[in-house]
PDB file of C-alpha atoms and ligand atoms in Angstrom:
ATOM      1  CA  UNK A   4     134.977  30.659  99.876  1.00 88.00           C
ATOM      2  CA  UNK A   5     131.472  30.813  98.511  1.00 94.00           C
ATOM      3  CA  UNK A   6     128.981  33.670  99.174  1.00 94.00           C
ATOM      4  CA  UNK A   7     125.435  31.860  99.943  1.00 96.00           C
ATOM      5  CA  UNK A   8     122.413  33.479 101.223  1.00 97.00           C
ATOM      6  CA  UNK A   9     121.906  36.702 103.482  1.00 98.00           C
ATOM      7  CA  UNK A  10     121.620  35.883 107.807  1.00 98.00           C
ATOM      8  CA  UNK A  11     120.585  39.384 108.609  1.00 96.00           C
ATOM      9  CA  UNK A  12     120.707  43.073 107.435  1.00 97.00           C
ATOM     10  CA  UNK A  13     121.836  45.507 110.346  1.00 96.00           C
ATOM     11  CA  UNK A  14     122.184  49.677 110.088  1.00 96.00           C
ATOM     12  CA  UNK A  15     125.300  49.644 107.991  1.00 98.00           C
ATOM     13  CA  UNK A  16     126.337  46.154 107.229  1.00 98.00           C
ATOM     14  CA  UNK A  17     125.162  42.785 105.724  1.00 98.00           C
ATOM     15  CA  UNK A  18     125.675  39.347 107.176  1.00 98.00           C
ATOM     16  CA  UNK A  19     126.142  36.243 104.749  1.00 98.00           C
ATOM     17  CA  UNK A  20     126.519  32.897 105.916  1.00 98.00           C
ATOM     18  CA  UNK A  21     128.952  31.059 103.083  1.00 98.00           C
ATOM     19  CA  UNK A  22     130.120  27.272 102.474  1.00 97.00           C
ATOM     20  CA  UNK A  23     131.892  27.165 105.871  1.00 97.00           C
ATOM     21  CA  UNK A  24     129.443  26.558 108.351  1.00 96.00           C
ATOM     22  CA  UNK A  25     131.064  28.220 111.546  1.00 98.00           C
ATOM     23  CA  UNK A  26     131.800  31.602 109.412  1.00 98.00           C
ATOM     24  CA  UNK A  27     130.593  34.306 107.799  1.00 98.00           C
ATOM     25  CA  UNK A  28     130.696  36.903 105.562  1.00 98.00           C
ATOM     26  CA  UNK A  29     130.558  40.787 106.133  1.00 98.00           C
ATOM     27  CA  UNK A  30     129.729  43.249 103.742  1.00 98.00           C
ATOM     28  CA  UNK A  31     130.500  47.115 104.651  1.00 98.00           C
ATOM     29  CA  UNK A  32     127.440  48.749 102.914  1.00 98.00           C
ATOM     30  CA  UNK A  33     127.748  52.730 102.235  1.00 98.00           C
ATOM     31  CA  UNK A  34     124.579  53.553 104.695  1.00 98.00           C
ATOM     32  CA  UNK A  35     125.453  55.666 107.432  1.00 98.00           C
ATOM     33  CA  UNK A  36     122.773  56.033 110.280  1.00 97.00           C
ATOM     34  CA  UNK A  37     122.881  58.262 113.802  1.00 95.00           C
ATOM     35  CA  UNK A  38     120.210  58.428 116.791  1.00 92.00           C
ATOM     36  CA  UNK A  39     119.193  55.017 116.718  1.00 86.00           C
ATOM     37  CA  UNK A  40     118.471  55.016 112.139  1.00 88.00           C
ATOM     38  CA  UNK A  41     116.522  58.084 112.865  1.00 92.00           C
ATOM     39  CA  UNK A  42     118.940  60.270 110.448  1.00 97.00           C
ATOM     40  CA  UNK A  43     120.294  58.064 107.577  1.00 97.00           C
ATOM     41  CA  UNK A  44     122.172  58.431 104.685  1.00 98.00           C
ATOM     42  CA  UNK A  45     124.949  56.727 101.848  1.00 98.00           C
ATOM     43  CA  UNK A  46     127.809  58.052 101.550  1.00 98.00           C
ATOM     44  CA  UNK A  47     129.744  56.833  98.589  1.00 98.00           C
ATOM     45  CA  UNK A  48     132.978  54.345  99.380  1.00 98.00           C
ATOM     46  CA  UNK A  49     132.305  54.296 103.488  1.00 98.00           C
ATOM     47  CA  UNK A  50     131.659  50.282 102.891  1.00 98.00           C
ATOM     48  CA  UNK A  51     135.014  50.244 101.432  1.00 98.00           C
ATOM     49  CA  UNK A  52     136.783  52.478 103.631  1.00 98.00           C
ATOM     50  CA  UNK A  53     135.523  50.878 106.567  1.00 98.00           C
ATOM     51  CA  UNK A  54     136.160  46.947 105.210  1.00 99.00           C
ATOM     52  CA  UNK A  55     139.889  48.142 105.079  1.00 99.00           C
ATOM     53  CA  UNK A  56     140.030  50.279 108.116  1.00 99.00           C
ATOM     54  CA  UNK A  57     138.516  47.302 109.668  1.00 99.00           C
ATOM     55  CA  UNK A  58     140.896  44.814 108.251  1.00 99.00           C
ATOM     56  CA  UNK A  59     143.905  47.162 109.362  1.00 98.00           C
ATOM     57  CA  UNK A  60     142.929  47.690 113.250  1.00 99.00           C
ATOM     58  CA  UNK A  61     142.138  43.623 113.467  1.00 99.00           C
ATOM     59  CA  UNK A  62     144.889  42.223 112.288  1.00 98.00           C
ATOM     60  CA  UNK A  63     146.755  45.224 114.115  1.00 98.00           C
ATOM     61  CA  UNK A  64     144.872  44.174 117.268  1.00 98.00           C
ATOM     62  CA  UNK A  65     145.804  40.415 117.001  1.00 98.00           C
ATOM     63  CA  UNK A  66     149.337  40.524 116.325  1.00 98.00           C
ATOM     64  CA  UNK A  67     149.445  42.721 119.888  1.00 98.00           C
ATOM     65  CA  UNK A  68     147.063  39.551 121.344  1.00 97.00           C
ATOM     66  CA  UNK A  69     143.849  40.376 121.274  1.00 98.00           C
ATOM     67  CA  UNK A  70     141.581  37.488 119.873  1.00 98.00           C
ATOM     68  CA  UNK A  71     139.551  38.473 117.253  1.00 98.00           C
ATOM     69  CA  UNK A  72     136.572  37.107 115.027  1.00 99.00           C
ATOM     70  CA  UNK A  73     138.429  38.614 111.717  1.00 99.00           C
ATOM     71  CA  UNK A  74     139.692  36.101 109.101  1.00 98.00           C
ATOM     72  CA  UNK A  75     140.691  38.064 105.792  1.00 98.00           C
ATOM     73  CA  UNK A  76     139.371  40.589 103.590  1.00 98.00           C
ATOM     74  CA  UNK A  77     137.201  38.675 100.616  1.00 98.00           C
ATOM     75  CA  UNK A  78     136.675  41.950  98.473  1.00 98.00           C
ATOM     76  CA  UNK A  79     136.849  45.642  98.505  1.00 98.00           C
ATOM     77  CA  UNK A  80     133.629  45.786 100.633  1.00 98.00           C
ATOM     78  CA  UNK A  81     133.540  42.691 102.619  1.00 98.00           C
ATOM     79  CA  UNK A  82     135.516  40.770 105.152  1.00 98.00           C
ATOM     80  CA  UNK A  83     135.042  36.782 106.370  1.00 98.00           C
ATOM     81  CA  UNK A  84     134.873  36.280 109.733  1.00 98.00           C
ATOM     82  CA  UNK A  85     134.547  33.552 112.530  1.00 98.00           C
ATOM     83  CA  UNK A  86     130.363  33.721 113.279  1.00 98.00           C
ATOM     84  CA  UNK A  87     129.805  34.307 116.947  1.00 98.00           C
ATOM     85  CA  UNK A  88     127.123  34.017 119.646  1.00 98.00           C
ATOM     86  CA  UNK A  89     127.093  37.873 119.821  1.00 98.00           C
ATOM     87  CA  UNK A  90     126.719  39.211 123.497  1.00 98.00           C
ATOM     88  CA  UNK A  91     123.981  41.843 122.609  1.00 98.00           C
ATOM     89  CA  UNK A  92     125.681  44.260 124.903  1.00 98.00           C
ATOM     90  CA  UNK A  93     128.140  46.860 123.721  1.00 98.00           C
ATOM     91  CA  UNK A  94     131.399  47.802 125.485  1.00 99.00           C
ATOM     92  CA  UNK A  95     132.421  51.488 125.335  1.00 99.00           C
ATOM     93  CA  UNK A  96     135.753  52.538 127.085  1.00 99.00           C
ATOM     94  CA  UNK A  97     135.992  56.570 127.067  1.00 99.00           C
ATOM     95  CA  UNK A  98     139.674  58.232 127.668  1.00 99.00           C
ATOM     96  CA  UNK A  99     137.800  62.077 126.890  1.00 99.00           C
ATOM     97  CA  UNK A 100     134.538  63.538 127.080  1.00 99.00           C
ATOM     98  CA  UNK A 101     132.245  63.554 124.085  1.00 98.00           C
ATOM     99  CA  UNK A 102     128.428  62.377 123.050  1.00 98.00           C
ATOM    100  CA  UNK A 103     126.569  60.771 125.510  1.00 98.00           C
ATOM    101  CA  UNK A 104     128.442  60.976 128.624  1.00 98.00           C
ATOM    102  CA  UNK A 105     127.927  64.692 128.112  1.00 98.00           C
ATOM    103  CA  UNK A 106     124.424  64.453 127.842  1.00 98.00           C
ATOM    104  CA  UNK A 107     123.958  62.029 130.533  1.00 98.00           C
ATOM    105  CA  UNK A 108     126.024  64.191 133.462  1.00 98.00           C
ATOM    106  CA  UNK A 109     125.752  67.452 132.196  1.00 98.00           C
ATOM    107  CA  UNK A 110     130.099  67.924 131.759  1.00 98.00           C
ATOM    108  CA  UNK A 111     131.633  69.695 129.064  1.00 98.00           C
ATOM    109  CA  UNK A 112     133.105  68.070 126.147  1.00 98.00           C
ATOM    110  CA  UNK A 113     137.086  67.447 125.869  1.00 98.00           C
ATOM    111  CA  UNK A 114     137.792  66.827 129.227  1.00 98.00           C
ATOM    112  CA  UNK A 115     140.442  63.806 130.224  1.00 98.00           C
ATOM    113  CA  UNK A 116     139.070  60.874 131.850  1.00 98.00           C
ATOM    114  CA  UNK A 117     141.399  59.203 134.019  1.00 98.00           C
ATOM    115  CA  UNK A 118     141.218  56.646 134.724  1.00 98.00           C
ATOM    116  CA  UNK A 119     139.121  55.757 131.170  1.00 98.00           C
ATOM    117  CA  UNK A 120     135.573  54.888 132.191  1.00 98.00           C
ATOM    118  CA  UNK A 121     134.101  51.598 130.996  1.00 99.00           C
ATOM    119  CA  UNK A 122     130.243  51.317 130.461  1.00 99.00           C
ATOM    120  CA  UNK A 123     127.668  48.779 128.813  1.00 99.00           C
ATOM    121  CA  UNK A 124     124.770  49.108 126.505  1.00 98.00           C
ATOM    122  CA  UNK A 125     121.996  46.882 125.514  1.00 98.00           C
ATOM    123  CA  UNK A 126     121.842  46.589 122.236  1.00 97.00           C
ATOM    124  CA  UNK A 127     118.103  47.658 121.554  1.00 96.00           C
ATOM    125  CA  UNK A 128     117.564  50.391 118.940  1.00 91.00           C
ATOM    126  CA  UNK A 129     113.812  50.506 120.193  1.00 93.00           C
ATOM    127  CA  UNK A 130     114.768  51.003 124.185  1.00 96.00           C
ATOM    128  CA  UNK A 131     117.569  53.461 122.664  1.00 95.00           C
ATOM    129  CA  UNK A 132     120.372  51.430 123.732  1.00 96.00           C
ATOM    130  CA  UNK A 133     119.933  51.840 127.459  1.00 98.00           C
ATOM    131  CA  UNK A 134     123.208  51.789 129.856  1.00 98.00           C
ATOM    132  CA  UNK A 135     123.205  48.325 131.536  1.00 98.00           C
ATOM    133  CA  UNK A 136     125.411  47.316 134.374  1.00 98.00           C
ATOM    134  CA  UNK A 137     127.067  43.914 135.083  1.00 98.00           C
ATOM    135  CA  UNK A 138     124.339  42.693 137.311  1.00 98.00           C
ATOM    136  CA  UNK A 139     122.144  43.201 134.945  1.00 98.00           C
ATOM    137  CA  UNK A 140     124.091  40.923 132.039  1.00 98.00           C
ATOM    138  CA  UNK A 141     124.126  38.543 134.665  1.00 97.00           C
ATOM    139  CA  UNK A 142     120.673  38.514 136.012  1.00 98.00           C
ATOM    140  CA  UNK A 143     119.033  38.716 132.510  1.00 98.00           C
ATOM    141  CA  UNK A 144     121.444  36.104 131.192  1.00 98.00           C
ATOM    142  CA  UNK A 145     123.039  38.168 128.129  1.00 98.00           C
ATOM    143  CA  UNK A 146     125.920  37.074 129.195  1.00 98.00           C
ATOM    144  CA  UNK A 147     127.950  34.780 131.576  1.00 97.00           C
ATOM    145  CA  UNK A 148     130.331  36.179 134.583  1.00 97.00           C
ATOM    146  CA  UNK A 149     133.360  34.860 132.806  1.00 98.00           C
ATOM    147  CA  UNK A 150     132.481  36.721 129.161  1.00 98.00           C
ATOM    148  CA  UNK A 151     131.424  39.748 131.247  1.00 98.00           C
ATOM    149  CA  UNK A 152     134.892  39.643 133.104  1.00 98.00           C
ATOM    150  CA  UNK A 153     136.891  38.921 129.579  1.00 98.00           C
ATOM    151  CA  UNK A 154     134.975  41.497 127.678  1.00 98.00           C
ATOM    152  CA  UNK A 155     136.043  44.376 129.812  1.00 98.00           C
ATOM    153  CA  UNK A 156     139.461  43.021 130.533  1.00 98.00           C
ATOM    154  CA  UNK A 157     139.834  42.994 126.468  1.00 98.00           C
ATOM    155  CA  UNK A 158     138.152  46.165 125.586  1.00 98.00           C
ATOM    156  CA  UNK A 159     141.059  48.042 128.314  1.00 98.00           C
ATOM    157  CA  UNK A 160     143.732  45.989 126.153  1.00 98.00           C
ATOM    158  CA  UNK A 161     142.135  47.247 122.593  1.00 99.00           C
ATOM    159  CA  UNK A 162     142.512  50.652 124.367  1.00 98.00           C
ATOM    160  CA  UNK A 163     146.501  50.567 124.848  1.00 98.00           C
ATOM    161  CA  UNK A 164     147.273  49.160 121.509  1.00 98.00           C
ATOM    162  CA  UNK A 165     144.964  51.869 120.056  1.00 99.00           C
ATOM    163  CA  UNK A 166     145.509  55.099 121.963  1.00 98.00           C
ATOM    164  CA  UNK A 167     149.271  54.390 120.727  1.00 98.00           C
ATOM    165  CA  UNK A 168     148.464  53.870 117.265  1.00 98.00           C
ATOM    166  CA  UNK A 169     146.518  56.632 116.398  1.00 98.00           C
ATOM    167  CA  UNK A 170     148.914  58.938 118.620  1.00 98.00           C
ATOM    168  CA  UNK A 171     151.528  58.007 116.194  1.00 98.00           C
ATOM    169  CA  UNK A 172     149.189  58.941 113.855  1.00 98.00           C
ATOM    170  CA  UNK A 173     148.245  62.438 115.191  1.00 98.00           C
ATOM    171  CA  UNK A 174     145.236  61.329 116.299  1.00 98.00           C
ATOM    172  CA  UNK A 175     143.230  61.250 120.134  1.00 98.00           C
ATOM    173  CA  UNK A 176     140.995  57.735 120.643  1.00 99.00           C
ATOM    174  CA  UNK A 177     138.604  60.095 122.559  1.00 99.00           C
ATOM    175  CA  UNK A 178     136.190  56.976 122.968  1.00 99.00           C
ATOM    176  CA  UNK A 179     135.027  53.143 121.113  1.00 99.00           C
ATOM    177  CA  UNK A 180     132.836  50.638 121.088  1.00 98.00           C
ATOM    178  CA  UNK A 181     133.232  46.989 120.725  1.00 99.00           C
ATOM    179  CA  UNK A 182     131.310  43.933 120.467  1.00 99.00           C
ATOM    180  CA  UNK A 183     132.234  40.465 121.635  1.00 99.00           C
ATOM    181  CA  UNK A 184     130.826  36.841 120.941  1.00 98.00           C
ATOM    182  CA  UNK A 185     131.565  33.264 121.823  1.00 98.00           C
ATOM    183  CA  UNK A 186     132.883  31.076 119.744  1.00 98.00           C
ATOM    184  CA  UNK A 187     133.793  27.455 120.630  1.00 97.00           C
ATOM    185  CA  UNK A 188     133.971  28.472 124.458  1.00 96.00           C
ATOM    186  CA  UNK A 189     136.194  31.202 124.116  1.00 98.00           C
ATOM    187  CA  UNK A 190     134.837  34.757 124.109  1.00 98.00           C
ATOM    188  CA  UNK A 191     136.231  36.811 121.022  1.00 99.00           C
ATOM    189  CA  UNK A 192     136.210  40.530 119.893  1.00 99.00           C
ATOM    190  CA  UNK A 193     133.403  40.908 116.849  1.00 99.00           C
ATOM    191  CA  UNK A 194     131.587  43.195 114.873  1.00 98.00           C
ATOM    192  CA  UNK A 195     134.066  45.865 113.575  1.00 98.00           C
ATOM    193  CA  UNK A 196     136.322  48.716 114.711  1.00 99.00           C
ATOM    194  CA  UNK A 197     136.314  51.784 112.338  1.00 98.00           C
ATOM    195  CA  UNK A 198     135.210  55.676 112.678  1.00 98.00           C
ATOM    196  CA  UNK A 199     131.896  54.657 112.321  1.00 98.00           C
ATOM    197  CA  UNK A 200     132.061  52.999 116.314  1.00 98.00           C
ATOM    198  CA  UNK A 201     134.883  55.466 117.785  1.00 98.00           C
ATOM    199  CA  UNK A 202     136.142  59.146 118.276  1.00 99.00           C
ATOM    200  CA  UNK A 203     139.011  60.150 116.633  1.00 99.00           C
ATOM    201  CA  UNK A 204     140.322  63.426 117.322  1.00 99.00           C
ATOM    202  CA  UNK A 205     143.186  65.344 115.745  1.00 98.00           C
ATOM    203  CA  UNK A 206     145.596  66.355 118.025  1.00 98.00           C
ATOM    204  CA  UNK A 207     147.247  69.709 117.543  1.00 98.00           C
ATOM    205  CA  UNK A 208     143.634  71.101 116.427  1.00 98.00           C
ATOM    206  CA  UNK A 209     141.056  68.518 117.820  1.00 98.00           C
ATOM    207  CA  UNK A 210     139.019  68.297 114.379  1.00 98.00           C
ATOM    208  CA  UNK A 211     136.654  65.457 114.733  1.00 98.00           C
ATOM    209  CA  UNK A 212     137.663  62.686 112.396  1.00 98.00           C
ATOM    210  CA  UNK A 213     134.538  60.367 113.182  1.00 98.00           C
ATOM    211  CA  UNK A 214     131.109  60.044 112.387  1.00 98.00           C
ATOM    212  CA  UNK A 215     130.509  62.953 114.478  1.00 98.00           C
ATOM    213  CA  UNK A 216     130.801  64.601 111.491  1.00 98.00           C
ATOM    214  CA  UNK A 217     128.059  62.697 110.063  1.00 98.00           C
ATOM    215  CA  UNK A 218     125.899  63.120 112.977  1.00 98.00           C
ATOM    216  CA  UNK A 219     126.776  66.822 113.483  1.00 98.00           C
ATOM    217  CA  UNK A 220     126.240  67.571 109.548  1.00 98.00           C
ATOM    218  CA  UNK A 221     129.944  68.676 109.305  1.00 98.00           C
ATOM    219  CA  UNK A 222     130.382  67.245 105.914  1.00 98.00           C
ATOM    220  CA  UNK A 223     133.366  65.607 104.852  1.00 98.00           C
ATOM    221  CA  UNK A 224     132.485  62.369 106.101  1.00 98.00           C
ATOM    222  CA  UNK A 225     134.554  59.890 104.185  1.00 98.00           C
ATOM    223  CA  UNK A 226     137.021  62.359 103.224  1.00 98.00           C
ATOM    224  CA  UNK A 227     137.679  62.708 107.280  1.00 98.00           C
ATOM    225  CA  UNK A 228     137.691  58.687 107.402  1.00 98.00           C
ATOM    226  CA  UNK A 229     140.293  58.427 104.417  1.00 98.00           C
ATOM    227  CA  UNK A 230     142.693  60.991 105.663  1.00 98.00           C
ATOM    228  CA  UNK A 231     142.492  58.677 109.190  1.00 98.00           C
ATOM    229  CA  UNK A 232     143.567  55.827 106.943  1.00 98.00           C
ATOM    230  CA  UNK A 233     146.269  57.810 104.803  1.00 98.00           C
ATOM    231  CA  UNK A 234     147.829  58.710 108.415  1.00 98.00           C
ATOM    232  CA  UNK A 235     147.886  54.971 109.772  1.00 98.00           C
ATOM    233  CA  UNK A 236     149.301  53.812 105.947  1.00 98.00           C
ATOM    234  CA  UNK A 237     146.515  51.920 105.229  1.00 98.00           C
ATOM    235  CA  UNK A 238     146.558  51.671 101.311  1.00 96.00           C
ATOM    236  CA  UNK A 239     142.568  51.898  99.666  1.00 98.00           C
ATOM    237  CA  UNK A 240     141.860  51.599  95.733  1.00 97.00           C
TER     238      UNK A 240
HETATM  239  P1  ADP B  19     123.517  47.022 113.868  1.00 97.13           P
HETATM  240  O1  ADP B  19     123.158  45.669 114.410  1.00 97.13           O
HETATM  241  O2  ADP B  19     123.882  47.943 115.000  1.00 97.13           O
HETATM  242  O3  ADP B  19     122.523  47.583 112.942  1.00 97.13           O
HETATM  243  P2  ADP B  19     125.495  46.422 111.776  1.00 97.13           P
HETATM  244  O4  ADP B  19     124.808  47.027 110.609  1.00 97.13           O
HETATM  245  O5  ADP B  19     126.926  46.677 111.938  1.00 97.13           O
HETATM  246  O6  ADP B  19     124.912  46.869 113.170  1.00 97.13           O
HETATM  247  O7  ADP B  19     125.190  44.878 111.706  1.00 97.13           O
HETATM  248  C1  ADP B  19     126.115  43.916 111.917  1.00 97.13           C
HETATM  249  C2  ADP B  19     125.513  42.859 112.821  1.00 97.13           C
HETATM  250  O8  ADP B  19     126.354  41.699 112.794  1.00 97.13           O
HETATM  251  C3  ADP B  19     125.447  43.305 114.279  1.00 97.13           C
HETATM  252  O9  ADP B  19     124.200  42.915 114.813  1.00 97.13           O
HETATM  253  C4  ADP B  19     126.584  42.547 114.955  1.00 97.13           C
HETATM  254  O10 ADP B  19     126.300  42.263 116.314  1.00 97.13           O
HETATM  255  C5  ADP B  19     126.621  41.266 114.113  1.00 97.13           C
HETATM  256  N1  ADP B  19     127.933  40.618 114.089  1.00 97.13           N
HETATM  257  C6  ADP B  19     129.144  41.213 114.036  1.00 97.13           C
HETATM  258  N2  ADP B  19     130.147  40.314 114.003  1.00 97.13           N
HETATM  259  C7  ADP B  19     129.555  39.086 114.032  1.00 97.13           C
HETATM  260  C8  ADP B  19     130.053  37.744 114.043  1.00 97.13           C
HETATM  261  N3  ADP B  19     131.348  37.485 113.979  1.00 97.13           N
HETATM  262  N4  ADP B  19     129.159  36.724 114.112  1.00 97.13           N
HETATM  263  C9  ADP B  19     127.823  36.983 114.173  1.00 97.13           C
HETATM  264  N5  ADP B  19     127.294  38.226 114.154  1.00 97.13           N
HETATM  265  C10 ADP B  19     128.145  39.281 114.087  1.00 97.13           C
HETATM  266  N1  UDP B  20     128.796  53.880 119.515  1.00 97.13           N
HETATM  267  C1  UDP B  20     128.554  52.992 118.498  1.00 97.13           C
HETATM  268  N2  UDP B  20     127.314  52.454 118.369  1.00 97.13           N
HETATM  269  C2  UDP B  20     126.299  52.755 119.202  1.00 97.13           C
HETATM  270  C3  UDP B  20     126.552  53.666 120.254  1.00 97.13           C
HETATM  271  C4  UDP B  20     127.801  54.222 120.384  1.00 97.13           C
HETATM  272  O1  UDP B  20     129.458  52.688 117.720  1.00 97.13           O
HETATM  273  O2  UDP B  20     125.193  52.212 119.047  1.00 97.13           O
HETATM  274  C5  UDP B  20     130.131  54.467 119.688  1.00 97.13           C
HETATM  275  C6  UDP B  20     130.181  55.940 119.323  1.00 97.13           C
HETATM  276  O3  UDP B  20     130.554  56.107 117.976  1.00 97.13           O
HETATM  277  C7  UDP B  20     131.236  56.482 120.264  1.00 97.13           C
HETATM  278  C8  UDP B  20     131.135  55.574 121.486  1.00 97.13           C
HETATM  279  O4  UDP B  20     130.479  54.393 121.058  1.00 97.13           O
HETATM  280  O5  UDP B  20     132.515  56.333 119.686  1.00 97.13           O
HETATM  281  C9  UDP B  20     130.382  56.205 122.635  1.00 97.13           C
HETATM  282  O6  UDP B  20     129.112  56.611 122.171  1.00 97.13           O
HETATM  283  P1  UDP B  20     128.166  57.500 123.102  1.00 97.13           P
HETATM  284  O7  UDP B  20     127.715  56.680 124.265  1.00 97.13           O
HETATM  285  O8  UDP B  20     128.836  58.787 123.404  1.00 97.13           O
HETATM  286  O9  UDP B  20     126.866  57.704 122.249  1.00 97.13           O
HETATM  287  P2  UDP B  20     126.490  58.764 121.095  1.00 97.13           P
HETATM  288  O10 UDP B  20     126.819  60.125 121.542  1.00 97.13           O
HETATM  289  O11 UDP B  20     127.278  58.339 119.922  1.00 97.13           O
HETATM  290  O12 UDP B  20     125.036  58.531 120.933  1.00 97.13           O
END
């Protein structure tokens, strides 16, 4: 596989098309950004934290069935993937309160949602990411019925294979997003899945473990990411 020249630059990672035509290159970069790149930052080895977090929850995610863009780690920061018609809608399923939800209904933070609750965004830093329904998708053509149907159906499967991972790992999936494209007809899980895109809280103490900490000013940013990793085994340089 042969690196050729940069597709686009987004907050926190790099798109490279190579010499295969339908895929692409990744690159984790260390820049961290919260409220929309307002507050930004790099924090040494995210890029390569996250490319093997990444890596990890993928090919965790396909062996339970979920179809994914992810092809194989290239280096210690980047990843090659299958390059998708990205829906530019995000999918966030929420199993406890936290961050916008909050905001948005005026509840308290750490309280169970059951069932989970499911919501889209538009993917538009300068609107601030706006909540979006499915009529909407449909009416405005971001996406067709059938990929609106498949990317919720998949985003509530990511969430049982991943609530029961990081449990065995001491950890509550408080909330995620994921991103979905099509490629060759079939509609298939993109982007990435790390703690820069999800709550993770522990569970005997409920210490944030996700950028939260970056967006709070906690500190311990990557340190909080690595210990995640140490707990699911994932083995980093
Ligand atoms: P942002 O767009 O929010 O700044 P990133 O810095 O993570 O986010 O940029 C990565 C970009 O790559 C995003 O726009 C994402 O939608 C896009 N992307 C992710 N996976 C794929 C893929 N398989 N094919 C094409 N584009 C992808
Ligand atoms: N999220 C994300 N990218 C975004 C917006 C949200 O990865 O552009 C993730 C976020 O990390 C959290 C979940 O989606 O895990 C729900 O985010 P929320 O709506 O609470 O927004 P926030 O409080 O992060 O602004």
């Amino acid at each position: 596989m042969e690196k050729r020249e940069q597709l686009y630059a987004g907050k926190a990672k790099s798109v490279f098309l190579c010499d295969q035509p339908d895929r692409l290159v990744m690159e984790f970069r260390d820049d961290t950004s919260a409220f929309d790149g307002e507050k930004k930052e790099k924090l040494a080895r995210k890029g390569l934290v996250n490319n093997y977090f990444n890596a990890f929850i993928m090919e965790h995610l396909a062996a339970a069935g979920v179809a994914t863009h992810f092809v194989e780690r290239v280096s210690a920061t980047a990843s090659l993937v299958k390059r998708l018609d990205m829906y530019p809608v995000e999918c966030v399923v929420r199993n406890v309160t936290a961050g916008s939800i909050c905001r948005r209904l005026g509840v308290a933070e750490g309280q169970d949602l059951d069932p989970p609750t499911f919501e889209f965004f538009l993917k538009n830093d300068a609107l601030h990411d706006p909540m979006v329904n499915e009529y909407h998708i449909r009416a405005f053509g971001w996406a067709p019925e059938a990929a609106v149907a498949r990317m919720k159906e998949q985003t509530f499967l990511v969430n049982g294979i991943l609530k029961a991972l990081f449990r065995s790992a001491g950890l509550l999936l408080v909330d995620y997003k994921l991103e979905f494209g099509a490629f060759d007809g079939e509609v298939l899980l993109g982007d990435e899945f790390s703690p820069d895109g999800c709550r993770l809280w522990d569970l005997e103490t409920r210490q944030k473990m996700d950028k939260d900490r970056f967006r709070q000013g906690l500190g311990g940013v990557v340190e909080a990411y690595e210990e995640v990793a140490g707990r699911l085994g994932i083995p980093l340089p």
